[in-house]
Coordinates of N, CA and C in Angstrom, one line a residue:
X45 N -8.1 -19.2 -15.4 CA -7.1 -18.2 -15.7 C -6.7 -17.5 -14.4
X46 N -5.4 -17.3 -14.2 CA -5.0 -16.6 -12.9 C -5.4 -15.2 -13.0
X47 N -5.6 -14.7 -11.8 CA -6.1 -13.4 -11.6 C -5.4 -12.7 -10.6
X48 N -5.3 -11.3 -10.6 CA -4.7 -10.6 -9.4 C -5.3 -9.1 -9.5
X49 N -5.4 -8.6 -8.3 CA -5.8 -7.2 -8.1 C -4.7 -6.3 -8.1
X50 N -4.6 -5.1 -8.7 CA -3.7 -4.1 -8.6 C -4.2 -3.0 -7.6
X51 N -3.5 -2.7 -6.5 CA -3.8 -1.7 -5.6 C -2.8 -0.6 -5.6
X52 N -3.3 0.7 -5.3 CA -2.2 1.8 -5.2 C -2.7 2.8 -4.0
X53 N -1.8 3.4 -3.5 CA -2.1 4.4 -2.4 C -2.4 5.7 -3.2
X54 N -3.6 6.2 -3.0 CA -4.1 7.5 -3.6 C -4.5 8.6 -2.5
X55 N -4.8 9.7 -3.2 CA -5.3 10.7 -2.2 C -4.3 11.3 -1.3
X56 N -3.0 11.0 -1.6 CA -2.0 11.3 -0.6 C -1.5 12.8 -0.8
X57 N -2.4 13.7 -0.7 CA -2.0 15.0 -0.9 C -2.6 15.9 0.4
X58 N -2.5 17.2 0.5 CA -3.1 17.9 1.6 C -3.1 19.3 1.2
X59 N -4.4 19.8 1.1 CA -4.5 21.2 0.6 C -4.1 21.4 -0.9
X60 N -3.2 22.3 -1.0 CA -2.7 22.5 -2.4 C -1.6 21.6 -2.9
X61 N -1.0 20.8 -1.8 CA 0.0 20.0 -2.1 C -0.5 18.5 -2.5
X62 N 0.0 18.0 -3.7 CA -0.4 16.6 -4.2 C 0.8 15.9 -4.4
X63 N 0.7 14.6 -4.0 CA 1.9 13.7 -4.1 C 1.6 12.7 -5.3
X64 N 0.4 12.2 -5.4 CA 0.0 11.1 -6.4 C -0.7 11.7 -7.6
X65 N -0.6 11.1 -8.7 CA -1.3 11.4 -9.9 C -2.6 10.5 -9.9
X66 N -3.5 10.8 -9.0 CA -4.8 10.0 -8.8 C -5.4 9.7 -10.0
X67 N -5.8 10.7 -10.8 CA -6.6 10.5 -12.0 C -6.0 9.4 -13.0
X68 N -4.8 9.6 -13.3 CA -4.0 8.8 -14.3 C -3.8 7.3 -13.6
X69 N -3.5 7.2 -12.3 CA -3.4 5.9 -11.7 C -4.6 5.2 -11.7
X70 N -5.7 5.9 -11.5 CA -7.1 5.2 -11.5 C -7.5 4.6 -12.8
X71 N -6.8 5.0 -13.8 CA -7.0 4.3 -15.2 C -6.3 3.0 -15.3
X72 N -5.5 2.7 -14.3 CA -4.6 1.5 -14.4 C -5.1 0.4 -13.3
X73 N -5.2 0.9 -12.0 CA -5.4 0.0 -10.9 C -6.8 -0.4 -10.8
X74 N -7.1 -1.5 -9.9 CA -8.5 -2.0 -9.7 C -8.9 -1.6 -8.4
X75 N -8.0 -1.3 -7.4 CA -8.4 -1.0 -6.1 C -7.5 0.3 -5.7
X76 N -8.2 1.2 -4.9 CA -7.7 2.5 -4.5 C -7.5 2.5 -3.0
X77 N -6.3 2.7 -2.5 CA -6.2 2.7 -1.0 C -6.2 4.3 -0.8
X78 N -7.3 4.8 -0.3 CA -7.4 6.3 -0.1 C -7.1 6.7 1.3
X79 N -6.1 7.6 1.3 CA -5.6 8.2 2.6 C -6.9 9.0 3.3
X80 N -7.0 8.8 4.5 CA -8.2 9.2 5.3 C -7.9 10.4 6.1
X81 N -6.9 11.1 5.9 CA -6.7 12.4 6.6 C -5.7 12.3 7.9
X82 N -5.3 11.0 8.1 CA -4.4 11.0 9.4 C -2.9 10.9 8.9
X83 N -2.5 10.3 7.8 CA -1.1 10.5 7.4 C -1.0 11.4 6.1
X84 N -2.1 11.6 5.5 CA -2.2 12.5 4.3 C -3.7 12.5 3.9
X85 N -4.0 13.4 3.0 CA -5.4 13.5 2.6 C -6.2 14.6 3.4
X86 N -7.2 15.0 2.8 CA -8.1 16.0 3.4 C -9.5 15.8 2.8
X87 N -10.5 16.4 3.4 CA -11.9 16.1 2.9 C -12.1 16.3 1.4
X88 N -11.6 17.4 0.9 CA -11.7 17.7 -0.5 C -11.1 16.7 -1.3
X89 N -9.7 16.3 -1.0 CA -9.1 15.2 -1.7 C -9.8 13.9 -1.6
X90 N -10.3 13.5 -0.5 CA -11.0 12.3 -0.2 C -12.3 12.2 -1.3
X91 N -13.0 13.3 -1.2 CA -14.2 13.4 -2.1 C -13.9 13.3 -3.5
X92 N -12.8 14.0 -4.0 CA -12.5 14.0 -5.3 C -12.0 12.6 -5.8
X93 N -11.1 12.0 -5.0 CA -10.7 10.6 -5.3 C -11.9 9.6 -5.4
X94 N -12.7 9.6 -4.4 CA -13.8 8.8 -4.4 C -14.8 9.0 -5.7
X95 N -14.9 10.2 -6.1 CA -15.7 10.5 -7.3 C -15.0 9.9 -8.6
X96 N -13.7 10.1 -8.7 CA -12.8 9.5 -9.7 C -12.9 8.0 -9.8
X97 N -12.7 7.4 -8.6 CA -12.7 6.0 -8.6 C -14.0 5.4 -8.9
X98 N -15.2 5.9 -8.4 CA -16.5 5.4 -8.8 C -16.8 5.5 -10.2
X99 N -16.3 6.7 -10.9 CA -16.5 6.7 -12.3 C -15.9 5.8 -13.0
X100 N -14.6 5.2 -12.6 CA -13.9 4.3 -13.3 C -14.2 2.8 -12.8
X101 N -15.1 2.7 -11.9 CA -15.3 1.3 -11.4 C -14.1 0.6 -10.5
X102 N -13.4 1.5 -9.9 CA -12.3 1.1 -9.1 C -12.7 1.0 -7.7
X103 N -12.4 -0.1 -7.0 CA -12.9 -0.3 -5.7 C -12.1 0.6 -4.7
X104 N -12.9 1.1 -3.7 CA -12.3 2.1 -2.8 C -12.0 1.4 -1.4
X105 N -10.8 1.5 -1.0 CA -10.3 1.1 0.4 C -10.0 2.2 1.3
X106 N -10.1 2.1 2.5 CA -9.8 3.0 3.5 C -8.3 2.7 4.0
X107 N -7.3 3.7 3.6 CA -6.1 3.4 4.1 C -5.8 4.1 5.5
X108 N -6.0 3.3 6.5 CA -5.9 4.0 7.9 C -4.5 4.0 8.4
X109 N -4.2 4.9 9.3 CA -2.8 5.0 9.7 C -2.9 5.7 11.1
X110 N -1.7 5.8 11.7 CA -1.5 6.5 12.8 C -1.6 8.1 12.5
X111 N -2.0 8.8 13.5 CA -2.3 10.3 13.4 C -0.9 10.9 13.2
X112 N -0.4 11.1 12.1 CA 0.9 11.5 11.9 C 1.2 12.2 10.5
X113 N 0.5 13.4 10.3 CA 0.6 14.1 9.1 C 2.0 14.5 8.8
X114 N 2.8 15.0 9.9 CA 4.1 15.5 9.7 C 5.1 14.4 9.3
X115 N 4.9 13.1 9.7 CA 5.8 12.1 9.4 C 5.2 11.2 8.2
X116 N 4.1 11.6 7.6 CA 3.5 10.9 6.6 C 3.2 9.4 7.1
X117 N 2.9 9.2 8.3 CA 2.5 8.0 8.9 C 3.5 6.9 8.9
X118 N 4.7 7.3 8.7 CA 5.8 6.4 8.7 C 6.7 6.3 9.9
X119 N 6.4 7.1 11.0 CA 7.0 7.2 12.2 C 6.5 6.1 13.3
X120 N 7.3 5.4 13.9 CA 6.8 4.6 15.0 C 6.1 5.3 16.0
X121 N 4.8 4.8 16.4 CA 4.1 5.5 17.5 C 3.4 4.4 18.4
X122 N 3.4 4.7 19.7 CA 2.7 3.9 20.6 C 1.3 4.5 21.0
X123 N 0.3 4.0 20.4 CA -1.1 4.4 20.6 C -1.9 3.4 21.4
X124 N -2.4 3.9 22.5 CA -3.3 2.9 23.3 C -4.4 2.2 22.5
X125 N -4.6 0.9 22.7 CA -5.5 0.1 21.9 C -6.9 0.8 21.6
X126 N -7.5 1.2 22.7 CA -8.8 1.8 22.6 C -8.8 3.1 21.7
X127 N -7.7 3.8 21.8 CA -7.6 5.1 21.0 C -7.5 4.7 19.5
X128 N -6.6 3.7 19.2 CA -6.3 3.1 17.9 C -7.6 2.6 17.3
X129 N -8.3 1.9 18.1 CA -9.7 1.4 17.6 C -10.6 2.4 17.2
X130 N -10.7 3.5 18.0 CA -11.6 4.6 17.6 C -11.1 5.3 16.4
X131 N -9.7 5.4 16.3 CA -9.2 6.3 15.2 C -9.4 5.5 13.9
X132 N -9.3 4.2 13.9 CA -9.5 3.5 12.7 C -10.9 3.4 12.3
X133 N -11.8 3.4 13.2 CA -13.3 3.5 12.9 C -13.6 4.8 12.4
X134 N -13.0 5.9 12.9 CA -13.2 7.2 12.4 C -12.8 7.4 11.1
X135 N -11.6 6.9 10.6 CA -11.1 7.1 9.4 C -11.9 6.4 8.3
X136 N -12.4 5.2 8.6 CA -13.3 4.4 7.8 C -14.7 5.2 7.5
X137 N -15.2 5.7 8.6 CA -16.4 6.4 8.6 C -16.3 7.7 7.7
X138 N -15.2 8.3 7.8 CA -15.1 9.6 7.1 C -15.0 9.3 5.7
X139 N -14.2 8.3 5.2 CA -14.1 8.0 3.8 C -15.5 7.4 3.4
X140 N -16.2 6.7 4.1 CA -17.6 6.2 3.7 C -18.6 7.2 3.3
X141 N -18.4 8.3 3.9 CA -19.4 9.5 3.6 C -19.1 9.9 2.2
X142 N -17.9 10.1 1.7 CA -17.6 10.6 0.4 C -17.7 9.4 -0.6
X143 N -17.5 8.1 -0.3 CA -17.8 7.0 -1.2 C -19.3 6.9 -1.5
X144 N -20.1 6.9 -0.4 CA -21.5 6.9 -0.7 C -22.1 8.1 -1.5
X145 N -21.4 9.3 -1.3 CA -21.9 10.4 -2.0 C -21.5 10.3 -3.5
X146 N -20.5 9.5 -3.8 CA -20.1 9.2 -5.2 C -20.8 8.0 -5.7
X147 N -21.8 7.4 -4.9 CA -22.5 6.3 -5.5 C -21.9 5.0 -5.3
X148 N -20.9 4.8 -4.4 CA -20.3 3.6 -4.2 C -20.1 3.4 -2.6
X149 N -19.1 2.7 -2.2 CA -18.9 2.5 -0.8 C -17.5 2.1 -0.6
X150 N -17.1 2.1 0.7 CA -15.7 1.7 1.0 C -15.9 0.1 1.0
X151 N -14.8 -0.5 0.2 CA -14.9 -1.9 0.1 C -13.9 -2.8 0.8
X152 N -12.9 -2.1 1.4 CA -12.0 -3.0 2.3 C -11.2 -1.9 3.0
X153 N -10.3 -2.4 3.8 CA -9.4 -1.5 4.7 C -8.0 -2.1 4.7
X154 N -7.1 -1.1 4.5 CA -5.6 -1.4 4.5 C -4.9 -0.5 5.4
X155 N -4.0 -0.8 6.4 CA -3.2 0.0 7.1 C -2.0 0.6 6.4
X156 N -1.5 1.7 6.8 CA -0.4 2.4 6.0 C 0.8 2.5 6.9
X157 N 1.9 2.5 6.2 CA 3.2 2.9 6.8 C 3.5 2.2 8.0
X158 N 3.9 2.9 9.0 CA 4.3 2.4 10.3 C 3.3 1.5 10.9
X159 N 2.0 1.8 10.8 CA 1.0 1.0 11.4 C 0.9 -0.4 10.6
X160 N 1.1 -0.4 9.3 CA 1.1 -1.6 8.4 C 2.2 -2.5 9.0
X161 N 3.4 -1.9 9.1 CA 4.6 -2.8 9.7 C 4.3 -3.2 11.1
X162 N 3.8 -2.5 11.9 CA 3.6 -2.8 13.3 C 2.8 -4.1 13.5
X163 N 1.6 -4.0 12.7 CA 0.6 -5.0 12.9 C 1.1 -6.4 12.1
X164 N 2.3 -6.4 11.6 CA 2.7 -7.7 11.1 C 3.0 -8.6 12.3
X165 N 3.6 -8.0 13.3 CA 4.2 -8.8 14.5 C 3.4 -8.4 15.8
X166 N 2.7 -7.3 15.9 CA 2.2 -6.8 17.1 C 0.7 -7.3 17.3
X167 N 0.5 -8.2 18.1 CA -1.0 -8.8 18.3 C -1.8 -7.7 18.8
X168 N -1.3 -6.9 19.8 CA -2.3 -6.0 20.4 C -2.7 -4.9 19.5
X169 N -1.7 -4.3 18.8 CA -2.1 -3.4 17.8 C -2.9 -3.9 16.6
X170 N -2.6 -5.1 16.2 CA -3.3 -5.9 15.2 C -5.0 -6.0 15.7
X171 N -5.0 -6.4 16.9 CA -6.4 -6.6 17.4 C -7.1 -5.3 17.5
X172 N -6.4 -4.3 17.8 CA -7.0 -2.9 17.9 C -7.5 -2.4 16.5
X173 N -6.7 -2.6 15.6 CA -7.1 -2.3 14.1 C -8.4 -3.0 13.7
X174 N -8.3 -4.3 14.0 CA -9.4 -5.2 13.7 C -10.8 -4.7 14.5
X175 N -10.6 -4.3 15.7 CA -11.7 -3.9 16.4 C -12.3 -2.6 15.8
X176 N -11.4 -1.8 15.3 CA -11.9 -0.6 14.7 C -12.6 -0.9 13.3
X177 N -12.1 -1.9 12.6 CA -12.9 -2.3 11.4 C -14.3 -2.8 11.8
X178 N -14.4 -3.7 12.8 CA -15.6 -4.2 13.2 C -16.6 -3.1 13.7
X179 N -16.0 -2.1 14.4 CA -16.9 -1.0 14.9 C -17.4 -0.2 13.7
X180 N -16.6 -0.1 12.5 CA -17.1 0.7 11.4 C -18.1 -0.2 10.6
X181 N -17.7 -1.3 10.2 CA -18.4 -2.1 9.3 C -17.8 -3.5 9.3
X182 N -18.5 -4.4 10.0 CA -18.1 -5.8 10.2 C -18.1 -6.7 8.9
X183 N -18.3 -6.1 7.7 CA -18.4 -6.8 6.4 C -17.1 -6.5 5.6
X184 N -16.3 -5.6 6.1 CA -15.2 -5.2 5.3 C -14.0 -6.1 5.4
X185 N -13.4 -6.5 4.2 CA -12.3 -7.3 4.1 C -11.0 -6.3 4.7
X186 N -10.0 -7.0 5.0 CA -8.8 -6.4 5.5 C -7.6 -6.8 4.6
X187 N -6.8 -5.9 4.1 CA -5.8 -6.2 3.2 C -4.4 -6.0 4.0
X188 N -3.6 -7.1 3.9 CA -2.3 -7.0 4.6 C -1.3 -8.1 4.2
X189 N -0.2 -8.1 4.9 CA 0.9 -9.0 4.5 C 0.6 -10.5 4.9
X190 N 0.9 -11.3 3.9 CA 0.7 -12.9 4.3 C 1.5 -13.2 5.7
X191 N 0.7 -13.9 6.5 CA 1.3 -14.3 7.8 C 1.4 -13.4 8.9
X192 N 0.8 -12.2 8.6 CA 0.8 -11.1 9.6 C -0.2 -11.3 10.8
X193 N 0.1 -10.8 11.9 CA -0.9 -10.9 13.1 C -2.2 -10.2 12.7
X194 N -2.1 -9.2 11.8 CA -3.4 -8.5 11.4 C -4.2 -9.4 10.7
X195 N -3.8 -10.1 9.7 CA -4.7 -11.0 9.0 C -5.2 -12.2 9.8
X196 N -4.3 -12.7 10.7 CA -4.7 -13.6 11.6 C -5.8 -13.1 12.5
X197 N -5.7 -12.0 13.2 CA -6.8 -11.4 13.9 C -8.1 -11.2 13.1
X198 N -7.9 -10.7 11.9 CA -9.0 -10.4 11.0 C -9.8 -11.7 10.8
X199 N -9.1 -12.8 10.5 CA -9.7 -14.2 10.2 C -10.5 -14.7 11.5
X200 N -9.9 -14.6 12.6 CA -10.4 -15.0 13.7 C -11.7 -14.2 14.1
X201 N -11.7 -12.9 13.7 CA -13.0 -12.2 14.0 C -14.0 -12.2 12.8
X202 N -13.8 -13.1 12.0 CA -14.8 -13.3 10.9 C -14.7 -12.4 9.8
X203 N -13.7 -11.6 9.7 CA -13.4 -10.7 8.6 C -12.6 -11.4 7.4
X204 N -12.9 -11.0 6.2 CA -12.1 -11.7 5.2 C -10.7 -11.1 5.1
X205 N -9.7 -12.1 5.2 CA -8.2 -11.6 5.2 C -7.7 -11.7 3.9
X206 N -7.3 -10.6 3.2 CA -6.7 -10.6 1.9 C -5.3 -10.3 1.8
X207 N -4.5 -11.3 1.2 CA -3.1 -11.1 1.2 C -2.7 -10.2 0.1
X208 N -1.5 -9.5 0.3 CA -0.9 -8.6 -0.7 C 0.5 -8.8 -0.8
X209 N 1.1 -8.4 -2.0 CA 2.5 -8.4 -2.2 C 3.0 -7.0 -2.8
X210 N 4.4 -6.8 -2.7 CA 4.9 -5.5 -3.2 C 6.0 -5.8 -4.2
X211 N 5.8 -5.4 -5.5 CA 6.7 -5.7 -6.4 C 8.1 -4.7 -6.4
X212 N 7.8 -3.5 -5.6 CA 8.9 -2.5 -5.6 C 9.5 -2.5 -4.2
X213 N 9.2 -3.5 -3.3 CA 9.9 -3.4 -2.0 C 10.7 -4.7 -1.8
X214 N 11.8 -4.6 -1.3 CA 12.6 -5.8 -1.0 C 12.1 -6.6 0.2
X215 N 12.3 -7.9 0.1 CA 11.8 -8.9 1.1 C 12.9 -9.5 1.9
X216 N 12.6 -9.8 3.1 CA 13.5 -10.7 3.9 C 13.2 -12.1 3.6
X217 N 13.9 -13.0 4.1 CA 13.8 -14.4 3.9 C 12.6 -14.9 4.6
X218 N 12.3 -14.2 5.6 CA 10.9 -14.5 6.4 C 9.7 -14.1 5.8
X219 N 9.8 -13.3 4.6 CA 8.6 -13.0 3.9 C 8.1 -11.6 4.4
X220 N 8.8 -10.9 5.2 CA 8.4 -9.5 5.6 C 9.1 -8.4 4.8
X221 N 8.8 -7.2 4.9 CA 9.3 -6.1 4.0 C 10.6 -5.6 4.6
X222 N 11.6 -5.4 3.9 CA 12.9 -4.8 4.5 C 12.5 -3.3 4.8
X223 N 12.8 -2.9 6.1 CA 12.4 -1.4 6.5 C 13.0 -0.5 5.5
X224 N 12.2 0.6 5.3 CA 12.6 1.6 4.4 C 13.8 2.3 4.8
X225 N 14.3 2.4 6.0 CA 15.5 2.9 6.4 C 16.6 2.3 5.9
X226 N 16.6 1.0 5.5 CA 17.7 0.1 5.1 C 18.0 0.3 3.7
X227 N 19.3 0.1 3.4 CA 19.7 0.3 1.9 C 19.1 -0.8 1.1
X228 N 18.5 -0.4 -0.1 CA 17.9 -1.5 -0.9 C 16.5 -1.8 -0.6
X229 N 15.9 -1.2 0.4 CA 14.5 -1.5 0.7 C 13.5 -1.3 -0.4
X230 N 13.8 -0.3 -1.3 CA 12.9 0.0 -2.3 C 13.6 -0.4 -3.7
X231 N 12.9 -1.1 -4.5 CA 13.4 -1.7 -5.7 C 13.1 -0.5 -6.8
X232 N 14.0 0.1 -7.3 CA 13.9 1.3 -8.3 C 13.9 1.0 -9.7
X233 N 14.7 -0.1 -10.1 CA 14.7 -0.5 -11.5 C 13.4 -0.8 -12.1
X234 N 12.8 0.0 -13.0 CA 11.5 -0.4 -13.6 C 11.3 -1.8 -14.1
X235 N 12.3 -2.2 -14.8 CA 12.2 -3.6 -15.5 C 12.2 -4.6 -14.4
X236 N 12.9 -4.4 -13.4 CA 12.9 -5.4 -12.3 C 11.6 -5.5 -11.5
X237 N 10.9 -4.3 -11.4 CA 9.6 -4.2 -10.8 C 8.6 -4.9 -11.7
X238 N 8.7 -4.8 -12.9 CA 7.8 -5.4 -13.9 C 7.9 -7.0 -13.8
X239 N 9.2 -7.4 -13.8 CA 9.4 -8.9 -13.7 C 9.0 -9.4 -12.4
X240 N 9.2 -8.8 -11.3 CA 8.8 -9.2 -10.0 C 7.3 -9.2 -9.9
X241 N 6.6 -8.4 -10.5 CA 5.2 -8.4 -10.5 C 4.7 -9.6 -11.2
X242 N 5.3 -9.9 -12.3 CA 4.8 -11.3 -13.0 C 5.1 -12.4 -12.2
X243 N 6.3 -12.4 -11.5 CA 6.6 -13.6 -10.7 C 5.7 -13.8 -9.7
X244 N 5.3 -12.7 -8.9 CA 4.4 -12.8 -7.8 C 3.0 -13.2 -8.2
X245 N 2.6 -12.5 -9.4 CA 1.2 -12.8 -9.8 C 1.1 -14.3 -10.3
X246 N 2.1 -14.8 -11.3 CA 2.0 -16.1 -12.0 C 2.5 -17.3 -11.0
X247 N 3.6 -17.0 -10.4 CA 4.3 -18.0 -9.7 C 4.2 -18.0 -8.1
X248 N 3.8 -16.9 -7.7 CA 3.6 -16.6 -6.1 C 5.0 -16.7 -5.6
X249 N 6.0 -16.2 -6.2 CA 7.4 -16.1 -5.6 C 8.0 -14.8 -5.9
X250 N 9.0 -14.6 -5.0 CA 9.8 -13.3 -5.2 C 11.2 -13.7 -4.6
X251 N 12.3 -13.0 -5.2 CA 13.6 -13.1 -4.7 C 13.8 -12.2 -3.5
X252 N 14.2 -12.8 -2.4 CA 14.5 -11.9 -1.1 C 15.8 -11.2 -1.4
X253 N 16.0 -10.2 -0.6 CA 17.2 -9.4 -0.6 C 18.5 -10.3 -0.5
X254 N 18.4 -11.5 0.2 CA 19.5 -12.4 0.2 C 19.7 -13.3 -1.0
X255 N 18.9 -13.2 -2.0 CA 18.9 -13.9 -3.1 C 18.1 -15.2 -3.1
X256 N 17.5 -15.5 -1.9 CA 16.6 -16.8 -1.8 C 15.3 -16.5 -2.5
X257 N 14.7 -17.6 -3.1 CA 13.4 -17.5 -3.6 C 12.4 -17.8 -2.5
X258 N 11.4 -17.0 -2.3 CA 10.5 -17.2 -1.2 C 9.2 -17.2 -1.7
X259 N 8.2 -18.0 -1.2 CA 6.8 -18.1 -1.6 C 6.0 -16.9 -1.1
X260 N 5.3 -16.2 -1.9 CA 4.5 -15.1 -1.4 C 3.1 -15.3 -2.0
X261 N 2.1 -15.9 -1.5 CA 0.8 -16.0 -1.9 C -0.1 -14.7 -1.7
X262 N -0.3 -14.0 -2.8 CA -1.1 -12.8 -2.7 C -2.2 -12.7 -3.7
X263 N -3.3 -12.1 -3.2 CA -4.4 -11.9 -4.1 C -4.4 -10.4 -4.7
X264 N -3.5 -9.6 -4.1 CA -3.4 -8.2 -4.5 C -1.9 -7.8 -4.6
X265 N -1.6 -6.9 -5.6 CA -0.3 -6.5 -5.7 C -0.3 -5.0 -5.7
X266 N 0.5 -4.5 -4.8 CA 0.6 -3.1 -4.5 C 1.5 -2.3 -5.4
X267 N 1.1 -1.2 -5.9 CA 2.0 -0.4 -6.9 C 2.0 1.0 -6.2
X268 N 3.1 1.5 -5.8 CA 3.3 2.7 -4.9 C 3.1 3.8 -5.9
X269 N 2.2 4.8 -5.5 CA 1.9 5.9 -6.3 C 2.8 7.1 -6.2
X270 N 3.7 7.0 -5.2 CA 4.6 8.1 -4.8 C 6.0 8.1 -5.3
X271 N 6.1 7.1 -6.2 CA 7.5 6.9 -6.8 C 7.7 7.6 -8.2
X272 N 8.8 8.1 -8.5 CA 9.0 8.8 -9.8 C 8.5 7.8 -11.0
X273 N 7.7 8.4 -11.9 CA 7.2 7.6 -13.1 C 6.3 6.6 -12.7
X274 N 5.5 6.7 -11.6 CA 4.7 5.7 -11.0 C 3.5 5.4 -12.0
X275 N 3.0 6.2 -12.8 CA 1.9 5.9 -13.7 C 2.4 5.1 -14.7
X276 N 3.5 5.5 -15.4 CA 4.0 4.6 -16.5 C 4.4 3.3 -16.2
X277 N 5.0 3.3 -14.8 CA 5.4 1.9 -14.3 C 4.2 1.0 -14.1
X278 N 3.1 1.5 -13.5 CA 1.9 0.9 -13.3 C 1.4 0.4 -14.6
X279 N 1.3 1.2 -15.7 CA 0.8 0.7 -17.0 C 1.6 -0.5 -17.5
X280 N 3.0 -0.3 -17.4 CA 3.8 -1.5 -17.8 C 3.5 -2.8 -17.0
X281 N 3.5 -2.7 -15.8 CA 3.1 -3.8 -15.0 C 1.8 -4.4 -15.4
X282 N 0.8 -3.7 -15.6 CA -0.5 -4.2 -16.1 C -0.4 -4.9 -17.4
X283 N 0.2 -4.1 -18.3 CA 0.3 -4.7 -19.7 C 1.1 -6.1 -19.7
X284 N 2.2 -6.1 -18.9 CA 2.9 -7.3 -18.8 C 2.0 -8.4 -18.3
X285 N 1.3 -8.2 -17.2 CA 0.5 -9.2 -16.6 C -0.6 -9.7 -17.7
X286 N -1.3 -8.8 -18.3 CA -2.3 -9.2 -19.2 C -1.8 -9.9 -20.4
X287 N -0.6 -9.4 -20.9 CA 0.0 -10.1 -22.1 C 0.5 -11.5 -21.8
X288 N 0.7 -11.8 -20.4 CA 1.1 -13.1 -20.0 C -0.1 -13.9 -19.6
X289 N -1.4 -13.5 -19.9 CA -2.5 -14.3 -19.7 C -3.1 -14.2 -18.2
X290 N -2.7 -13.2 -17.6 CA -3.1 -13.0 -16.1 C -4.2 -11.8 -16.1
X291 N -5.4 -12.2 -15.6 CA -6.5 -11.4 -15.5 C -6.3 -10.3 -14.4
X292 N -6.5 -9.0 -14.7 CA -6.3 -8.0 -13.7 C -7.8 -7.5 -13.3
X293 N -8.1 -7.8 -12.0 CA -9.5 -7.6 -11.6 C -9.4 -7.4 -10.0
X294 N -10.4 -6.6 -9.5 CA -10.4 -6.3 -8.1 C -10.7 -7.6 -7.2
X295 N -10.2 -7.7 -6.1 CA -10.4 -8.9 -5.3 C -11.9 -8.8 -4.6
X296 N -12.5 -7.7 -4.6 CA -13.9 -7.7 -3.9 C -14.8 -7.0 -5.0

């Protein structure tokens, strides 16, 4: 039976401000990318999400990013390699404290926003992220875009490289994501997102913005938690996958 993991970005609040419906999304997804305080999140939020995830058997991932609270980690930044390595390790370590307190552990690492997009092509930044993962825990898988420099570097370093896809993001013919600043970068039609999810999970293909069908081999499917109606959409995606004979389960 075909299987796929469903991951979502969670814990993306700060203080009294909350962006994602963490508790309800954790009833749908199998992996939680938890913000570690650099683009969003704070100690109280991180602890709460870890406790909720542990109670539901959802795997916890460290969503590491550039230090950019004001820009939500989506602004391009030039961070020296040694600094980025230390900051990635720091974020993983911080989340690990709360994961262990909840009776579980950090199970994987995924970059966020501008860092995620940067390490698709930038070998130096990709190597710095991988070095940070190795410094924190050399057993952690790394989640990223198929064909990215990040997954290439992770594999060379002996880390498990896990591919993911996005049902609600537009793709270029090269298999990369259309930048958020461009028109049509985000797929907003719920039915289209559900159908794209099925295509990615069952057939390993998606329609690019140009109309071309491209192959996207992914073990995990990302559902963004900060979009309107995110919880209901996530439920619809999971129901459609399971009714089509696809097993939804964590990749780790």
